[in-house]
Amino acid sequence: AQSVTQLGSHVSVSEGALVLLRCNYSSSVPPYLFWYVQYPNQGLQLLLKYTTGATLVKGINGFEAEFKKSETSFHLTKPSAHMSDAAEYFCAVTANSGNTPLVFGKGTRLSVIA
Amino acid sequence: KAGVTQTPRYLIKTRGQQVTLSCSPISGHRSVSWYQQTPGQGLQFLFEYFSETQRNKGNFPGRFSGRQFSNSRSEMNVSTLELGDSALYLCASSLAPGQGNSPLHFGNGTRLTVT
């Protein structure tokens, strides 16, 4: 079975500051890992994913995440926050077999202060 | 290419009633998943369909059911509505099951309010 823990239900950063959203996963088999973003009154949009290969993955809007197996982590970062980054971010995991549904964390709400 | 379309966007129902939500996947996508999103529980998996067959089912009571049609469109039904069923119901489609090469694309959801 898979599970995800997102540390911090709410993170607040200043515009131009580093964004760091934490995600730790649990999986009994090699995982596929994802970050999604949700803007108000909308569905979820895929930011980036890790399946195999390079452990540092780059996504849309300047976000990137690094898969660290030894730490069972997949933290999301962006060097410089923009006001438009304010949204809710979800980390998700599934087994690499593709036979299990995507399991989401509880989400982290990112606020960006001008 | 049009995205995932969910109808209706908003619904208000009374306890005890039933409701049907509709989802049209992205053209060419054959896998459809449904999730319930609430402030307390977050995103919880309901079910997944591929080629009209239910592949996976989440831990929800039998009042929650779904189906997929030959054109890949999907519906979910909730019978005997309870106040706790108030939530945002999200539909997501992908080319095929397994998100490695075919990640989920989400619709904007149907907001169900039960009074």
Coordinates of N, CA, C and O in Angstrom, one line a residue, chain B residues 2-90:
Chain B
A2 N -10.0 19.5 -26.3 CA -10.8 19.8 -25.2 C -10.4 19.0 -24.0 O -9.9 17.9 -24.1
G3 N -10.5 19.6 -22.8 CA -10.1 18.9 -21.6 C -11.2 18.0 -21.1 O -12.2 17.8 -21.7
V4 N -11.1 17.6 -19.8 CA -12.1 16.7 -19.2 C -13.3 17.6 -18.8 O -13.1 18.6 -18.2
T5 N -14.5 17.2 -19.2 CA -15.7 18.0 -19.0 C -16.6 17.3 -18.0 O -16.9 16.1 -18.2
Q6 N -16.9 18.0 -16.9 CA -17.8 17.4 -15.9 C -19.1 18.3 -15.8 O -19.0 19.5 -15.8
T7 N -20.2 17.6 -15.8 CA -21.5 18.3 -15.7 C -22.3 17.6 -14.6 O -22.3 16.4 -14.5
P8 N -23.2 18.4 -13.9 CA -23.1 19.8 -13.9 C -22.0 20.3 -13.0 O -21.3 19.5 -12.4
R9 N -21.8 21.6 -12.9 CA -20.7 22.2 -12.1 C -21.1 22.3 -10.7 O -20.3 22.1 -9.7
Y10 N -22.4 22.5 -10.4 CA -22.9 22.7 -9.1 C -24.3 21.9 -9.0 O -25.1 21.9 -9.9
L11 N -24.5 21.3 -7.8 CA -25.7 20.6 -7.6 C -26.1 20.8 -6.1 O -25.2 20.7 -5.2
I12 N -27.4 21.0 -5.9 CA -27.9 21.0 -4.5 C -29.0 20.0 -4.4 O -29.9 20.0 -5.2
K13 N -28.8 19.1 -3.5 CA -29.8 18.0 -3.3 C -30.2 17.9 -1.8 O -29.5 18.4 -0.9
T14 N -31.3 17.2 -1.6 CA -31.8 17.0 -0.2 C -31.4 15.6 0.2 O -31.3 14.7 -0.6
R15 N -31.2 15.4 1.5 CA -30.9 14.1 2.1 C -31.9 13.1 1.6 O -33.1 13.4 1.6
G16 N -31.4 11.9 1.2 CA -32.3 10.8 0.8 C -32.5 10.8 -0.7 O -32.9 9.7 -1.2
Q17 N -32.2 11.9 -1.4 CA -32.3 11.8 -2.9 C -31.1 11.1 -3.5 O -30.2 10.7 -2.8
Q18 N -31.1 11.0 -4.8 CA -30.0 10.4 -5.5 C -29.5 11.4 -6.5 O -30.2 12.3 -6.9
V19 N -28.3 11.2 -7.0 CA -27.7 12.1 -7.9 C -26.8 11.4 -8.9 O -26.2 10.4 -8.6
T20 N -26.8 11.9 -10.1 CA -25.9 11.3 -11.1 C -25.0 12.4 -11.7 O -25.5 13.5 -12.0
L21 N -23.7 12.2 -11.7 CA -22.7 13.1 -12.2 C -22.1 12.5 -13.5 O -21.9 11.3 -13.6
S22 N -21.8 13.4 -14.4 CA -21.3 13.0 -15.7 C -19.9 13.5 -15.9 O -19.5 14.6 -15.5
C23 N -19.1 12.7 -16.7 CA -17.8 13.0 -17.0 C -17.4 12.6 -18.5 O -17.6 11.4 -18.8
S24 N -17.0 13.6 -19.2 CA -16.5 13.3 -20.6 C -15.0 13.4 -20.6 O -14.5 14.5 -20.4
P25 N -14.3 12.3 -20.9 CA -12.8 12.4 -20.9 C -12.3 13.1 -22.1 O -13.0 13.4 -23.0
I26 N -11.0 13.4 -22.0 CA -10.3 13.9 -23.2 C -10.4 12.9 -24.3 O -10.3 11.7 -24.1
S27 N -10.6 13.4 -25.5 CA -10.7 12.5 -26.7 C -9.5 11.6 -26.8 O -8.3 12.0 -26.7
G28 N -9.8 10.3 -26.9 CA -8.7 9.3 -27.0 C -8.4 8.7 -25.7 O -7.7 7.6 -25.7
H29 N -8.8 9.3 -24.6 CA -8.5 8.7 -23.3 C -9.6 7.6 -23.0 O -10.8 7.9 -23.1
R30 N -9.1 6.5 -22.5 CA -10.0 5.4 -22.3 C -10.2 5.0 -20.8 O -11.0 4.2 -20.4
S31 N -9.4 5.7 -20.0 CA -9.4 5.4 -18.5 C -10.0 6.6 -17.8 O -9.6 7.7 -18.1
V32 N -10.9 6.3 -16.9 CA -11.6 7.4 -16.1 C -11.5 7.0 -14.7 O -11.9 5.9 -14.3
S33 N -11.1 8.0 -13.8 CA -11.1 7.8 -12.4 C -11.9 8.9 -11.7 O -12.0 10.0 -12.3
W34 N -12.5 8.5 -10.6 CA -13.3 9.5 -9.8 C -12.7 9.6 -8.4 O -12.3 8.7 -7.8
Y35 N -12.7 10.9 -8.0 CA -12.2 11.2 -6.6 C -13.2 12.1 -5.9 O -13.9 12.9 -6.5
Q36 N -13.3 11.9 -4.6 CA -14.1 12.8 -3.8 C -13.1 13.7 -3.0 O -12.2 13.2 -2.4
Q37 N -13.4 15.0 -3.0 CA -12.5 16.0 -2.3 C -13.3 16.7 -1.2 O -14.3 17.4 -1.6
T38 N -12.9 16.6 0.0 CA -13.5 17.3 1.1 C -12.4 18.0 1.9 O -11.3 17.5 1.9
P39 N -12.7 19.0 2.7 CA -11.7 19.7 3.5 C -11.1 18.8 4.5 O -9.9 18.9 4.8
G40 N -11.9 17.9 5.1 CA -11.4 17.1 6.2 C -10.6 15.9 5.7 O -9.6 15.5 6.3
Q41 N -11.1 15.2 4.7 CA -10.4 14.0 4.2 C -9.5 14.1 3.0 O -8.8 13.2 2.6
G42 N -9.5 15.3 2.4 CA -8.7 15.5 1.2 C -9.3 14.8 0.0 O -10.5 14.6 -0.1
L43 N -8.4 14.3 -0.9 CA -8.8 13.6 -2.1 C -8.8 12.1 -1.8 O -7.8 11.5 -1.4
Q44 N -10.0 11.5 -2.0 CA -10.2 10.1 -1.8 C -10.6 9.4 -3.0 O -11.6 9.9 -3.7
F45 N -10.0 8.3 -3.4 CA -10.3 7.6 -4.6 C -11.6 6.8 -4.5 O -11.9 6.1 -3.5
L46 N -12.5 7.0 -5.5 CA -13.7 6.3 -5.6 C -13.7 5.1 -6.4 O -13.9 4.0 -6.0
F47 N -13.4 5.2 -7.7 CA -13.3 4.1 -8.6 C -12.6 4.5 -9.9 O -12.4 5.7 -10.2
E48 N -12.1 3.5 -10.6 CA -11.5 3.6 -11.9 C -12.1 2.7 -12.9 O -12.3 1.5 -12.6
Y49 N -12.3 3.2 -14.1 CA -12.9 2.4 -15.2 C -12.0 2.5 -16.4 O -11.3 3.5 -16.7
F50 N -11.9 1.3 -17.1 CA -11.2 1.2 -18.3 C -11.9 0.3 -19.2 O -12.2 -0.8 -18.8
S51 N -12.2 0.7 -20.4 CA -12.9 -0.1 -21.4 C -14.2 -0.7 -20.8 O -14.4 -1.9 -20.9
E52 N -14.9 0.2 -20.1 CA -16.2 -0.1 -19.6 C -16.2 -1.1 -18.4 O -17.2 -1.6 -17.9
T53 N -15.0 -1.4 -17.9 CA -14.8 -2.3 -16.7 C -14.2 -1.6 -15.6 O -13.3 -0.8 -15.7
Q54 N -14.8 -1.8 -14.4 CA -14.2 -1.2 -13.2 C -12.9 -2.0 -12.8 O -13.0 -3.2 -12.5
R55 N -11.8 -1.2 -12.7 CA -10.6 -1.8 -12.4 C -10.2 -1.8 -10.9 O -9.6 -2.7 -10.4
N56 N -10.6 -0.7 -10.3 CA -10.3 -0.5 -8.9 C -11.5 0.2 -8.3 O -12.2 1.0 -8.9
K57 N -11.6 0.0 -7.0 CA -12.7 0.6 -6.2 C -12.2 1.1 -4.9 O -11.4 0.3 -4.2
G58 N -12.5 2.2 -4.5 CA -12.1 2.7 -3.2 C -13.0 2.3 -2.1 O -13.9 1.5 -2.3
N59 N -12.7 2.7 -0.9 CA -13.4 2.3 0.3 C -14.6 3.2 0.6 O -14.6 3.9 1.5
F60 N -15.6 3.1 -0.3 CA -16.8 3.8 -0.1 C -18.0 2.9 -0.1 O -17.9 1.8 -0.6
P61 N -19.1 3.3 0.6 CA -20.3 2.4 0.7 C -20.9 2.1 -0.7 O -20.6 2.8 -1.7
G62 N -21.7 1.1 -0.7 CA -22.4 0.7 -2.0 C -23.3 1.7 -2.6 O -23.7 1.6 -3.7
R63 N -23.6 2.8 -1.8 CA -24.4 3.9 -2.3 C -23.7 4.6 -3.5 O -24.4 5.3 -4.3
F64 N -22.4 4.5 -3.5 CA -21.6 5.1 -4.6 C -21.4 4.1 -5.7 O -20.9 3.0 -5.4
S65 N -21.8 4.4 -6.9 CA -21.6 3.5 -8.0 C -21.2 4.3 -9.2 O -21.4 5.5 -9.3
G66 N -20.7 3.6 -10.2 CA -20.3 4.2 -11.4 C -20.4 3.3 -12.6 O -20.7 2.1 -12.5
R67 N -20.2 3.9 -13.8 CA -20.2 3.1 -15.0 C -19.5 3.9 -16.1 O -19.3 5.1 -16.0
Q68 N -19.0 3.1 -17.1 CA -18.4 3.8 -18.2 C -19.0 3.2 -19.5 O -19.3 2.0 -19.6
F69 N -19.2 4.1 -20.4 CA -19.9 3.7 -21.7 C -18.8 3.4 -22.8 O -17.7 3.7 -22.6
S70 N -19.3 2.9 -23.9 CA -18.4 2.5 -24.9 C -17.6 3.7 -25.5 O -16.6 3.5 -26.1
N71 N -18.1 4.9 -25.4 CA -17.4 6.1 -25.9 C -16.5 6.7 -24.8 O -16.0 7.8 -25.0
S72 N -16.3 5.9 -23.7 CA -15.4 6.2 -22.6 C -16.0 7.3 -21.6 O -15.4 7.5 -20.6
R73 N -17.1 7.9 -22.0 CA -17.8 8.7 -21.0 C -18.2 8.0 -19.8 O -18.4 6.8 -19.8
S74 N -18.2 8.6 -18.6 CA -18.5 7.9 -17.4 C -19.5 8.7 -16.6 O -19.6 9.9 -16.7
E75 N -20.2 8.0 -15.8 CA -21.2 8.6 -14.8 C -20.9 7.9 -13.5 O -20.5 6.8 -13.4
M76 N -21.2 8.7 -12.4 CA -21.2 8.2 -11.1 C -22.5 8.5 -10.5 O -23.1 9.6 -10.7
N77 N -23.0 7.6 -9.6 CA -24.3 7.8 -9.0 C -24.2 7.7 -7.5 O -23.4 6.8 -7.0
V78 N -24.8 8.5 -6.8 CA -24.9 8.4 -5.3 C -26.3 8.3 -4.9 O -27.1 9.2 -5.2
S79 N -26.7 7.3 -4.3 CA -28.1 7.1 -3.8 C -28.2 7.4 -2.4 O -27.2 7.4 -1.6
T80 N -29.4 7.7 -1.9 CA -29.8 7.9 -0.5 C -28.7 8.9 0.1 O -28.0 8.6 1.0
L81 N -28.7 10.1 -0.5 CA -27.7 11.1 -0.1 C -27.7 11.4 1.4 O -28.8 11.5 2.0
E82 N -26.5 11.6 1.9 CA -26.3 12.0 3.3 C -25.6 13.3 3.3 O -24.9 13.7 2.3
L83 N -25.7 14.0 4.4 CA -25.0 15.3 4.5 C -23.5 15.2 4.3 O -22.9 16.1 3.7
G84 N -22.9 14.1 4.7 CA -21.5 13.9 4.6 C -21.1 13.7 3.1 O -19.9 13.6 2.9
D85 N -22.0 13.5 2.2 CA -21.7 13.4 0.8 C -21.4 14.7 0.1 O -20.9 14.7 -1.0
S86 N -21.6 15.8 0.8 CA -21.3 17.1 0.3 C -19.8 17.2 0.0 O -19.0 17.0 1.0
A87 N -19.4 17.5 -1.2 CA -18.0 17.4 -1.6 C -17.9 17.9 -3.0 O -18.8 18.1 -3.7
L88 N -16.6 18.1 -3.4 CA -16.3 18.3 -4.8 C -15.9 16.9 -5.4 O -15.0 16.2 -4.9
Y89 N -16.6 16.5 -6.4 CA -16.3 15.3 -7.1 C -15.5 15.5 -8.3 O -16.0 16.2 -9.2
L90 N -14.4 14.9 -8.4 CA -13.4 15.2 -9.5 C -13.3 13.9 -10.4 O -13.2 12.8 -9.8

